[in-house]
mmCIF file of C-alpha atoms and ligand atoms in Angstrom:
data_model
loop_
_atom_site.group_PDB
_atom_site.id
_atom_site.type_symbol
_atom_site.label_atom_id
_atom_site.label_comp_id
_atom_site.label_asym_id
_atom_site.label_seq_id
_atom_site.Cartn_x
_atom_site.Cartn_y
_atom_site.Cartn_z
ATOM 1 C CA UNK O 1 -19.695 -9.958 -12.890
ATOM 2 C CA UNK O 2 -18.309 -10.689 -8.970
ATOM 3 C CA UNK O 3 -18.617 -7.020 -7.806
ATOM 4 C CA UNK O 4 -21.755 -4.422 -8.949
ATOM 5 C CA UNK O 5 -18.475 -2.258 -9.683
ATOM 6 C CA UNK O 6 -17.016 -4.959 -12.110
ATOM 7 C CA UNK O 7 -13.822 -4.443 -9.807
ATOM 8 C CA UNK O 8 -11.793 -7.463 -10.542
ATOM 9 C CA UNK O 9 -8.467 -6.686 -8.720
ATOM 10 C CA UNK O 10 -5.387 -4.277 -8.123
ATOM 11 C CA UNK O 11 -3.564 -3.218 -11.123
ATOM 12 C CA UNK O 12 -1.120 -0.705 -10.525
ATOM 13 C CA UNK O 13 0.034 1.678 -7.820
ATOM 14 C CA UNK O 14 1.369 5.477 -8.425
ATOM 15 C CA UNK O 15 4.094 6.465 -6.490
ATOM 16 C CA UNK O 16 5.081 10.405 -6.792
ATOM 17 C CA UNK O 17 8.780 10.640 -6.089
ATOM 18 C CA UNK O 18 11.953 13.497 -6.320
ATOM 19 C CA UNK O 19 13.814 10.982 -8.542
ATOM 20 C CA UNK O 20 12.538 8.580 -10.660
ATOM 21 C CA UNK O 21 14.916 6.833 -11.860
ATOM 22 C CA UNK O 22 16.472 6.549 -7.921
ATOM 23 C CA UNK O 23 13.795 5.647 -6.379
ATOM 24 C CA UNK O 24 13.501 2.912 -9.678
ATOM 25 C CA UNK O 25 16.497 1.049 -8.847
ATOM 26 C CA UNK O 26 15.625 0.761 -5.049
ATOM 27 C CA UNK O 27 11.884 -0.636 -6.562
ATOM 28 C CA UNK O 28 14.350 -3.123 -8.817
ATOM 29 C CA UNK O 29 17.137 -4.045 -6.112
ATOM 30 C CA UNK O 30 15.866 -4.025 -3.106
ATOM 31 C CA UNK O 31 12.434 -5.523 -4.111
ATOM 32 C CA UNK O 32 13.586 -7.726 -6.532
ATOM 33 C CA UNK O 33 10.933 -6.200 -9.334
ATOM 34 C CA UNK O 34 12.032 -5.996 -13.105
ATOM 35 C CA UNK O 35 11.937 -2.721 -14.820
ATOM 36 C CA UNK O 36 9.043 -3.597 -17.569
ATOM 37 C CA UNK O 37 8.239 -0.117 -19.188
ATOM 38 C CA UNK O 38 8.898 3.332 -19.726
ATOM 39 C CA UNK O 39 8.076 6.856 -20.108
ATOM 40 C CA UNK O 40 9.875 9.980 -20.438
ATOM 41 C CA UNK O 41 11.262 12.405 -23.043
ATOM 42 C CA UNK O 42 12.208 9.530 -25.250
ATOM 43 C CA UNK O 43 8.789 8.423 -25.646
ATOM 44 C CA UNK O 44 7.268 11.782 -26.299
ATOM 45 C CA UNK O 45 6.271 12.820 -22.585
ATOM 46 C CA UNK O 46 8.248 15.831 -21.441
ATOM 47 C CA UNK O 47 6.909 16.805 -18.369
ATOM 48 C CA UNK O 48 7.596 13.783 -16.238
ATOM 49 C CA UNK O 49 9.257 10.609 -16.315
ATOM 50 C CA UNK O 50 8.002 7.249 -14.813
ATOM 51 C CA UNK O 51 9.302 3.223 -14.465
ATOM 52 C CA UNK O 52 7.075 0.478 -14.177
ATOM 53 C CA UNK O 53 8.287 -2.201 -12.249
ATOM 54 C CA UNK O 54 6.846 -5.505 -11.639
ATOM 55 C CA UNK O 55 7.263 -9.220 -10.286
ATOM 56 C CA UNK O 56 4.182 -11.479 -10.617
ATOM 57 C CA UNK O 57 0.905 -10.060 -10.086
ATOM 58 C CA UNK O 58 2.392 -6.678 -8.497
ATOM 59 C CA UNK O 59 3.143 -3.389 -10.562
ATOM 60 C CA UNK O 60 4.890 -0.283 -9.581
ATOM 61 C CA UNK O 61 4.540 2.537 -11.238
ATOM 62 C CA UNK O 62 6.859 5.656 -9.738
ATOM 63 C CA UNK O 63 7.211 9.007 -11.594
ATOM 64 C CA UNK O 64 9.271 11.965 -10.894
ATOM 65 C CA UNK O 65 8.504 15.669 -12.449
ATOM 66 C CA UNK O 66 10.864 17.387 -15.310
ATOM 67 C CA UNK O 67 9.173 20.950 -15.074
ATOM 68 C CA UNK O 68 9.570 23.127 -11.735
ATOM 69 C CA UNK O 69 6.593 23.952 -9.616
ATOM 70 C CA UNK O 70 3.971 24.082 -11.823
ATOM 71 C CA UNK O 71 3.279 20.725 -12.158
ATOM 72 C CA UNK O 72 0.820 18.449 -10.029
ATOM 73 C CA UNK O 73 3.710 16.243 -9.319
ATOM 74 C CA UNK O 74 5.626 18.960 -7.196
ATOM 75 C CA UNK O 75 3.082 20.345 -5.560
ATOM 76 C CA UNK O 76 2.386 16.675 -3.911
ATOM 77 C CA UNK O 77 6.021 16.320 -3.459
ATOM 78 C CA UNK O 78 6.332 19.452 -2.069
ATOM 79 C CA UNK O 79 3.572 18.941 0.846
ATOM 80 C CA UNK O 80 3.584 15.556 1.113
ATOM 81 C CA UNK O 81 7.267 14.215 0.393
ATOM 82 C CA UNK O 82 7.983 11.332 -1.569
ATOM 83 C CA UNK O 83 4.202 8.801 -1.260
ATOM 84 C CA UNK O 84 1.557 6.853 -2.879
ATOM 85 C CA UNK O 85 -0.648 9.319 -5.581
ATOM 86 C CA UNK O 86 -3.271 6.522 -6.487
ATOM 87 C CA UNK O 87 -4.120 3.210 -6.785
ATOM 88 C CA UNK O 88 -5.292 1.694 -9.824
ATOM 89 C CA UNK O 89 -7.847 -1.203 -9.976
ATOM 90 C CA UNK O 90 -8.787 -3.085 -13.098
ATOM 91 C CA UNK O 91 -12.620 -3.203 -13.856
ATOM 92 C CA UNK O 92 -15.054 -4.730 -16.802
ATOM 93 C CA UNK O 93 -15.669 -1.358 -17.925
ATOM 94 C CA UNK O 94 -14.014 1.953 -16.586
ATOM 95 C CA UNK O 95 -18.052 4.313 -17.678
ATOM 96 C CA UNK O 96 -19.907 2.309 -15.499
ATOM 97 C CA UNK O 97 -17.264 2.015 -12.439
ATOM 98 C CA UNK O 98 -17.078 5.448 -13.138
ATOM 99 C CA UNK O 99 -20.936 6.881 -13.263
ATOM 100 C CA UNK O 100 -22.111 4.059 -10.702
ATOM 101 C CA UNK O 101 -19.427 5.580 -7.935
ATOM 102 C CA UNK O 102 -20.174 9.225 -8.382
ATOM 103 C CA UNK O 103 -23.753 8.846 -8.867
ATOM 104 C CA UNK O 104 -23.214 7.821 -5.056
ATOM 105 C CA UNK O 105 -21.494 10.547 -3.899
ATOM 106 C CA UNK O 106 -17.452 9.694 -5.342
ATOM 107 C CA UNK O 107 -15.509 13.004 -5.818
ATOM 108 C CA UNK O 108 -14.197 13.193 -9.433
ATOM 109 C CA UNK O 109 -11.057 13.684 -10.727
ATOM 110 C CA UNK O 110 -10.803 12.213 -13.882
ATOM 111 C CA UNK O 111 -13.934 11.622 -16.672
ATOM 112 C CA UNK O 112 -13.828 8.250 -18.621
ATOM 113 C CA UNK O 113 -11.200 8.672 -21.454
ATOM 114 C CA UNK O 114 -9.475 6.365 -23.788
ATOM 115 C CA UNK O 115 -5.675 6.402 -24.610
ATOM 116 C CA UNK O 116 -4.594 5.275 -27.924
ATOM 117 C CA UNK O 117 -1.758 4.290 -30.167
ATOM 118 C CA UNK O 118 -1.477 1.989 -32.589
ATOM 119 C CA UNK O 119 -0.988 -1.173 -30.270
ATOM 120 C CA UNK O 120 -4.392 -0.447 -29.085
ATOM 121 C CA UNK O 121 -6.156 1.738 -26.478
ATOM 122 C CA UNK O 122 -6.631 1.775 -22.652
ATOM 123 C CA UNK O 123 -9.332 3.798 -20.578
ATOM 124 C CA UNK O 124 -9.526 5.879 -17.122
ATOM 125 C CA UNK O 125 -11.099 7.639 -14.677
ATOM 126 C CA UNK O 126 -10.257 8.536 -11.160
ATOM 127 C CA UNK O 127 -12.141 9.149 -8.370
ATOM 128 C CA UNK O 128 -10.753 11.401 -4.888
ATOM 129 C CA UNK O 129 -9.721 9.635 -1.709
ATOM 130 C CA UNK O 130 -8.310 11.345 1.195
ATOM 131 C CA UNK O 131 -6.645 14.655 1.311
ATOM 132 C CA UNK O 132 -4.858 14.363 -2.252
ATOM 133 C CA UNK O 133 -4.927 10.691 -3.227
ATOM 134 C CA UNK O 134 -7.045 8.613 -5.813
ATOM 135 C CA UNK O 135 -8.278 5.556 -6.857
ATOM 136 C CA UNK O 136 -8.148 4.909 -11.138
ATOM 137 C CA UNK O 137 -10.645 2.659 -12.799
ATOM 138 C CA UNK O 138 -8.136 1.292 -15.275
ATOM 139 C CA UNK O 139 -8.937 -1.199 -18.249
ATOM 140 C CA UNK O 140 -6.643 -2.102 -21.163
ATOM 141 C CA UNK O 141 -8.646 -5.041 -22.594
ATOM 142 C CA UNK O 142 -7.979 -3.907 -26.039
ATOM 143 C CA UNK O 143 -4.153 -3.132 -25.818
ATOM 144 C CA UNK O 144 -1.479 -4.696 -26.946
ATOM 145 C CA UNK O 145 1.651 -2.929 -26.811
ATOM 146 C CA UNK O 146 3.747 -1.924 -22.975
ATOM 147 C CA UNK O 147 1.675 -0.756 -20.467
ATOM 148 C CA UNK O 148 -0.486 2.061 -21.808
ATOM 149 C CA UNK O 149 0.216 4.163 -24.702
ATOM 150 C CA UNK O 150 3.147 6.756 -23.820
ATOM 151 C CA UNK O 151 5.054 3.863 -22.346
ATOM 152 C CA UNK O 152 7.560 2.230 -23.855
ATOM 153 C CA UNK O 153 10.995 -0.565 -23.414
ATOM 154 C CA UNK O 154 12.797 0.988 -20.685
ATOM 155 C CA UNK O 155 16.162 1.736 -22.180
ATOM 156 C CA UNK O 156 18.612 0.813 -19.612
ATOM 157 C CA UNK O 157 18.780 -2.693 -17.301
ATOM 158 C CA UNK O 158 18.198 -1.465 -14.322
ATOM 159 C CA UNK O 159 19.824 -3.625 -12.131
ATOM 160 C CA UNK O 160 22.705 -6.847 -12.373
ATOM 161 C CA UNK O 161 22.108 -8.403 -9.551
ATOM 162 C CA UNK O 162 19.075 -8.945 -7.398
ATOM 163 C CA UNK O 163 17.982 -11.843 -4.512
ATOM 164 C CA UNK O 164 14.538 -13.555 -5.634
ATOM 165 C CA UNK O 165 12.204 -11.865 -2.883
ATOM 166 C CA UNK O 166 8.936 -14.401 -3.994
ATOM 167 C CA UNK O 167 6.432 -11.140 -3.927
ATOM 168 C CA UNK O 168 2.910 -12.075 -5.338
ATOM 169 C CA UNK O 169 1.072 -9.342 -5.464
ATOM 170 C CA UNK O 170 -1.071 -6.577 -3.424
ATOM 171 C CA UNK O 171 -3.170 -8.044 -0.702
ATOM 172 C CA UNK O 172 -3.811 -4.942 1.322
ATOM 173 C CA UNK O 173 -3.760 -1.410 1.274
ATOM 174 C CA UNK O 174 -3.936 1.240 3.869
ATOM 175 C CA UNK O 175 -4.843 4.929 4.433
ATOM 176 C CA UNK O 176 -4.178 7.235 7.532
ATOM 177 C CA UNK O 177 -6.768 9.864 7.889
ATOM 178 C CA UNK O 178 -7.690 12.410 10.770
ATOM 179 C CA UNK O 179 -9.223 12.125 14.227
ATOM 180 C CA UNK O 180 -13.075 11.264 13.188
ATOM 181 C CA UNK O 181 -12.586 10.977 9.514
ATOM 182 C CA UNK O 182 -12.085 7.754 9.598
ATOM 183 C CA UNK O 183 -16.536 6.277 9.269
ATOM 184 C CA UNK O 184 -16.961 9.475 6.809
ATOM 185 C CA UNK O 185 -14.571 7.246 4.352
ATOM 186 C CA UNK O 186 -15.407 4.314 5.319
ATOM 187 C CA UNK O 187 -19.111 6.016 3.919
ATOM 188 C CA UNK O 188 -17.376 7.015 1.035
ATOM 189 C CA UNK O 189 -16.188 3.571 -0.025
ATOM 190 C CA UNK O 190 -19.350 1.576 0.898
ATOM 191 C CA UNK O 191 -21.798 4.072 -0.656
ATOM 192 C CA UNK O 192 -19.903 5.241 -3.401
ATOM 193 C CA UNK O 193 -18.212 1.862 -3.917
ATOM 194 C CA UNK O 194 -20.797 -0.430 -2.586
ATOM 195 C CA UNK O 195 -18.079 -2.030 -0.212
ATOM 196 C CA UNK O 196 -18.881 -3.489 2.917
ATOM 197 C CA UNK O 197 -17.299 -2.367 6.373
ATOM 198 C CA UNK O 198 -15.972 -6.122 7.213
ATOM 199 C CA UNK O 199 -13.409 -5.260 10.421
ATOM 200 C CA UNK O 200 -14.158 -2.009 13.317
ATOM 201 C CA UNK O 201 -11.520 -2.056 15.935
ATOM 202 C CA UNK O 202 -12.987 0.749 18.511
ATOM 203 C CA UNK O 203 -11.949 1.775 21.659
ATOM 204 C CA UNK O 204 -9.539 -0.262 23.712
ATOM 205 C CA UNK O 205 -9.165 -2.866 20.674
ATOM 206 C CA UNK O 206 -5.505 -1.545 19.134
ATOM 207 C CA UNK O 207 -3.706 0.292 22.028
ATOM 208 C CA UNK O 208 -0.087 0.689 23.759
ATOM 209 C CA UNK O 209 0.851 1.722 26.897
ATOM 210 C CA UNK O 210 1.651 5.767 25.461
ATOM 211 C CA UNK O 211 -1.152 5.555 22.542
ATOM 212 C CA UNK O 212 -4.329 4.262 20.713
ATOM 213 C CA UNK O 213 -5.377 3.892 16.928
ATOM 214 C CA UNK O 214 -9.510 3.255 16.334
ATOM 215 C CA UNK O 215 -9.386 1.258 12.532
ATOM 216 C CA UNK O 216 -12.466 0.027 10.269
ATOM 217 C CA UNK O 217 -11.460 -2.501 7.006
ATOM 218 C CA UNK O 218 -13.808 -2.736 4.045
ATOM 219 C CA UNK O 219 -13.940 -4.493 1.495
ATOM 220 C CA UNK O 220 -15.568 -5.534 -1.962
ATOM 221 C CA UNK O 221 -18.067 -7.646 -1.298
ATOM 222 C CA UNK O 222 -16.071 -10.757 -3.063
ATOM 223 C CA UNK O 223 -12.931 -9.964 -1.484
ATOM 224 C CA UNK O 224 -10.828 -9.044 -4.011
ATOM 225 C CA UNK O 225 -9.775 -5.495 -2.574
ATOM 226 C CA UNK O 226 -9.678 -4.907 1.004
ATOM 227 C CA UNK O 227 -8.484 -1.311 2.215
ATOM 228 C CA UNK O 228 -8.306 -0.592 6.392
ATOM 229 C CA UNK O 229 -8.446 3.189 7.698
ATOM 230 C CA UNK O 230 -7.182 4.562 10.553
ATOM 231 C CA UNK O 231 -7.600 7.489 12.879
ATOM 232 C CA UNK O 232 -5.626 8.540 15.872
ATOM 233 C CA UNK O 233 -7.589 8.109 19.307
ATOM 234 C CA UNK O 234 -6.571 9.283 22.567
ATOM 235 C CA UNK O 235 -3.362 8.091 24.606
ATOM 236 C CA UNK O 236 -0.807 10.171 27.014
ATOM 237 C CA UNK O 237 1.578 10.548 23.650
ATOM 238 C CA UNK O 238 1.227 10.704 19.928
ATOM 239 C CA UNK O 239 0.722 7.832 18.512
ATOM 240 C CA UNK O 240 1.751 6.677 14.826
ATOM 241 C CA UNK O 241 -0.925 7.197 13.348
ATOM 242 C CA UNK O 242 -0.451 11.086 14.138
ATOM 243 C CA UNK O 243 3.171 11.416 13.680
ATOM 244 C CA UNK O 244 2.482 10.273 9.609
ATOM 245 C CA UNK O 245 -0.463 12.688 9.644
ATOM 246 C CA UNK O 246 1.927 15.132 10.950
ATOM 247 C CA UNK O 247 4.837 14.144 8.367
ATOM 248 C CA UNK O 248 2.596 13.786 5.521
ATOM 249 C CA UNK O 249 0.633 16.817 6.348
ATOM 250 C CA UNK O 250 -2.525 15.382 5.816
ATOM 251 C CA UNK O 251 -4.188 11.893 5.036
ATOM 252 C CA UNK O 252 -3.299 9.703 2.423
ATOM 253 C CA UNK O 253 -1.880 5.919 2.122
ATOM 254 C CA UNK O 254 0.090 4.731 5.353
ATOM 255 C CA UNK O 255 1.254 0.887 3.913
ATOM 256 C CA UNK O 256 0.807 -1.392 1.008
ATOM 257 C CA UNK O 257 0.982 -5.002 1.826
ATOM 258 C CA UNK O 258 2.521 -7.592 -0.583
ATOM 259 C CA UNK O 259 1.552 -11.346 -0.860
ATOM 260 C CA UNK O 260 4.069 -14.341 -1.011
ATOM 261 C CA UNK O 261 3.449 -17.771 -0.992
ATOM 262 C CA UNK O 262 7.402 -17.903 1.682
ATOM 263 C CA UNK O 263 7.317 -15.113 3.682
ATOM 264 C CA UNK O 264 10.940 -16.844 5.488
ATOM 265 C CA UNK O 265 12.680 -17.092 1.789
ATOM 266 C CA UNK O 266 10.929 -13.125 0.979
ATOM 267 C CA UNK O 267 12.372 -11.867 3.944
ATOM 268 C CA UNK O 268 15.413 -13.539 3.647
ATOM 269 C CA UNK O 269 16.005 -12.512 0.219
ATOM 270 C CA UNK O 270 15.141 -8.665 1.324
ATOM 271 C CA UNK O 271 17.089 -8.881 3.972
ATOM 272 C CA UNK O 272 19.891 -9.465 2.162
ATOM 273 C CA UNK O 273 19.335 -6.812 -0.761
ATOM 274 C CA UNK O 274 19.177 -4.304 2.627
ATOM 275 C CA UNK O 275 15.433 -3.769 3.171
ATOM 276 C CA UNK O 276 14.902 -2.405 6.640
ATOM 277 C CA UNK O 277 12.315 -3.769 9.193
ATOM 278 C CA UNK O 278 10.445 -3.273 12.749
ATOM 279 C CA UNK O 279 12.528 -4.970 15.137
ATOM 280 C CA UNK O 280 9.999 -7.707 17.176
ATOM 281 C CA UNK O 281 11.409 -8.109 21.419
ATOM 282 C CA UNK O 282 12.611 -11.931 22.121
ATOM 283 C CA UNK O 283 9.711 -11.903 24.680
ATOM 284 C CA UNK O 284 7.379 -12.001 21.451
ATOM 285 C CA UNK O 285 8.903 -16.012 20.398
ATOM 286 C CA UNK O 286 8.519 -17.221 24.078
ATOM 287 C CA UNK O 287 4.608 -16.213 23.507
ATOM 288 C CA UNK O 288 4.165 -17.354 20.230
ATOM 289 C CA UNK O 289 5.530 -20.747 22.039
ATOM 290 C CA UNK O 290 3.616 -20.281 24.724
ATOM 291 C CA UNK O 291 0.474 -20.396 22.136
ATOM 292 C CA UNK O 292 1.310 -24.126 21.011
ATOM 293 C CA UNK O 293 -0.261 -23.046 17.738
ATOM 294 C CA UNK O 294 -0.137 -25.592 15.254
ATOM 295 C CA UNK O 295 1.324 -23.951 12.777
ATOM 296 C CA UNK O 296 3.361 -25.217 9.996
ATOM 297 C CA UNK O 297 6.519 -23.096 10.169
ATOM 298 C CA UNK O 298 9.399 -23.667 12.555
ATOM 299 C CA UNK O 299 9.058 -20.869 15.472
ATOM 300 C CA UNK O 300 13.238 -21.069 15.588
ATOM 301 C CA UNK O 301 13.265 -20.117 11.981
ATOM 302 C CA UNK O 302 10.934 -17.027 12.260
ATOM 303 C CA UNK O 303 12.318 -16.134 15.305
ATOM 304 C CA UNK O 304 15.560 -16.062 13.060
ATOM 305 C CA UNK O 305 14.059 -13.735 10.207
ATOM 306 C CA UNK O 306 11.901 -11.359 13.303
ATOM 307 C CA UNK O 307 8.726 -12.564 11.402
ATOM 308 C CA UNK O 308 5.156 -11.954 13.221
ATOM 309 C CA UNK O 309 2.974 -14.353 13.396
ATOM 310 C CA UNK O 310 -1.183 -13.935 13.756
ATOM 311 C CA UNK O 311 -3.544 -16.945 15.037
ATOM 312 C CA UNK O 312 -6.870 -15.127 15.377
ATOM 313 C CA UNK O 313 -9.415 -16.064 14.011
ATOM 314 C CA UNK O 314 -9.476 -18.572 10.624
ATOM 315 C CA UNK O 315 -6.091 -20.081 9.717
ATOM 316 C CA UNK O 316 -3.022 -18.130 10.287
ATOM 317 C CA UNK O 317 -0.662 -15.227 9.136
ATOM 318 C CA UNK O 318 2.577 -14.239 8.943
ATOM 319 C CA UNK O 319 3.828 -10.733 8.618
ATOM 320 C CA UNK O 320 6.645 -8.484 8.613
ATOM 321 C CA UNK O 321 6.465 -4.484 8.531
ATOM 322 C CA UNK O 322 9.345 -2.663 6.620
ATOM 323 C CA UNK O 323 10.686 0.797 8.473
ATOM 324 C CA UNK O 324 9.141 3.759 6.861
ATOM 325 C CA UNK O 325 11.155 3.287 3.342
ATOM 326 C CA UNK O 326 11.904 7.583 2.178
ATOM 327 C CA UNK O 327 12.851 10.109 4.095
ATOM 328 C CA UNK O 328 9.525 10.651 6.092
ATOM 329 C CA UNK O 329 8.396 8.665 8.946
ATOM 330 C CA UNK O 330 5.135 7.879 6.326
ATOM 331 C CA UNK O 331 4.986 5.462 3.563
ATOM 332 C CA UNK O 332 6.079 1.468 4.542
ATOM 333 C CA UNK O 333 5.346 -2.058 3.059
ATOM 334 C CA UNK O 334 4.571 -4.753 4.524
ATOM 335 C CA UNK O 335 5.138 -8.324 3.351
ATOM 336 C CA UNK O 336 2.562 -10.855 4.317
ATOM 337 C CA UNK O 337 1.554 -14.261 3.800
ATOM 338 C CA UNK O 338 -1.876 -15.441 4.816
ATOM 339 C CA UNK O 339 -1.775 -19.603 5.773
ATOM 340 C CA UNK O 340 -5.189 -22.026 5.950
ATOM 341 C CA UNK O 341 -7.505 -19.182 4.883
ATOM 342 C CA UNK O 342 -6.301 -16.668 7.401
ATOM 343 C CA UNK O 343 -8.931 -13.427 6.760
ATOM 344 C CA UNK O 344 -6.830 -10.813 9.357
ATOM 345 C CA UNK O 345 -4.452 -8.238 9.287
ATOM 346 C CA UNK O 346 -2.234 -9.179 12.317
ATOM 347 C CA UNK O 347 -4.533 -7.793 15.156
ATOM 348 C CA UNK O 348 -2.724 -10.151 17.968
ATOM 349 C CA UNK O 349 0.718 -8.774 16.452
ATOM 350 C CA UNK O 350 -0.652 -4.863 17.207
ATOM 351 C CA UNK O 351 0.567 -4.777 20.420
ATOM 352 C CA UNK O 352 4.283 -5.994 19.888
ATOM 353 C CA UNK O 353 4.503 -4.258 15.960
ATOM 354 C CA UNK O 354 3.440 -0.480 17.917
ATOM 355 C CA UNK O 355 5.940 -1.043 20.757
ATOM 356 C CA UNK O 356 8.531 -1.462 18.004
ATOM 357 C CA UNK O 357 7.565 1.470 15.621
ATOM 358 C CA UNK O 358 7.094 3.759 19.232
ATOM 359 C CA UNK O 359 10.763 2.612 20.263
ATOM 360 C CA UNK O 360 11.732 4.318 16.400
ATOM 361 C CA UNK O 361 9.481 6.672 16.683
ATOM 362 C CA UNK O 362 10.953 8.039 20.128
ATOM 363 C CA UNK O 363 14.930 8.162 18.511
ATOM 364 C CA UNK O 364 13.139 10.512 15.847
ATOM 365 C CA UNK O 365 11.753 12.859 19.020
ATOM 366 C CA UNK O 366 8.051 12.598 18.032
ATOM 367 C CA UNK O 367 6.965 10.243 20.924
ATOM 368 C CA UNK O 368 5.325 13.186 22.544
ATOM 369 C CA UNK O 369 2.868 14.774 24.659
ATOM 370 C CA UNK O 370 -0.168 15.084 22.229
HETATM 371 FE FE1 FE2 B 1 -1.538 -4.203 6.590
#
C-alpha cells in the first residue's frame, strides 16, 4: 500500500448544477471533454440527471435535479449555486479507507455501500469535507459496465466541433474556509486521512496592497493527493476568499487544477473554445525576463497566451487561472504544467494573480472595506 489509506489517486469530481445538460455542453465544448456516460429517466433514475465527461484521466460528473425543493441537490444549489459537491478518490478498499478515517475523527456521510447490476459492482463511502462537501472513497475493480450501476451510454452527441485541449488529470483541489478554520481542516486531513502538511503560508506570505490570505497545503505522504486550504487574513479590503465565502454562503471548493504537458497549446485551444482567463499585466513578463531563469519555453509565447511562470523551488511551473465559470464569483479552474519536478503551487505568481482577481472583484463591486 503506497499510503496508509490505500488511496490510489483522484477518481471523479461531481458538480451540482442547475441544468446538467447545458453544463455538460460547456464542459464538452469549452474544456474539450468527451461525454462517456449518462444517467437519468432513460436509465431508470427518476430524481436527477448526470453526465460523465472525460479526457485522459480527468473525470467530471455534472448532476442536476429533476425534482423540486425536497431534493438534496436543490438545497445545495439554493445555498451555494453551481459548485463542486464531492471529490472521489479511488481506493484499494472502501471499507478500510472509511473505517480508518472515521476511527481517526472523520465525519461519516455515507457508510460503505455496494451498488450492483449485471456488469458487477462498485463500492462507495463518503466523509464530510468543509460545510457541505464530501470526499468519496470509490472502487470499481469489480465492475465491467459503463462508469457505475445506473449509468448507460449517452443518448446524444453533445458537441460537433472542438479544439483538442490536451488536458490530462486533476493536479490538486483547493478549498476556501472561514477565518480561523484552516488549521482545523488541515488537522482533519492529517488526523483522519493520514495526510501531512507540506506548505504553510503564514501572515505576510500572500498579500496585496488591499488584502491577504493564509494557506496550508496538505497531501498524502506519497503525494498522489494535494489539497491546499485557504482562509482570509486581515487586510484593508475584502479578499477574494471573503468574496467567495459571501457568494458561496460558506466554505467549499474554490478551484481544481488540471494538468497538461503542453500548456501553450492547451491555453490556445481553451481560449479558442471560449474559456475566459485572468489577465496578466505586461510588467509581469518584463520581470520574468529579468530573472533570466532557464525555462524551455519562449517567454514571448507565454506572454502571447498570458501564461504565468513560477520559478520558486525545484524546477518551474507554468499556470493560468480561468475566471469564475458560473454565475457567482466562486469556482474556477487552473491549468498547470509542472516542469522538471516542480512541486509548488505558484507562490511567486500570487501577487500578479491576486491583483488581477482584485481588478475583477472591483468591477463586481466586491472590493469593499472589511
Ligand atoms: Fe492551485
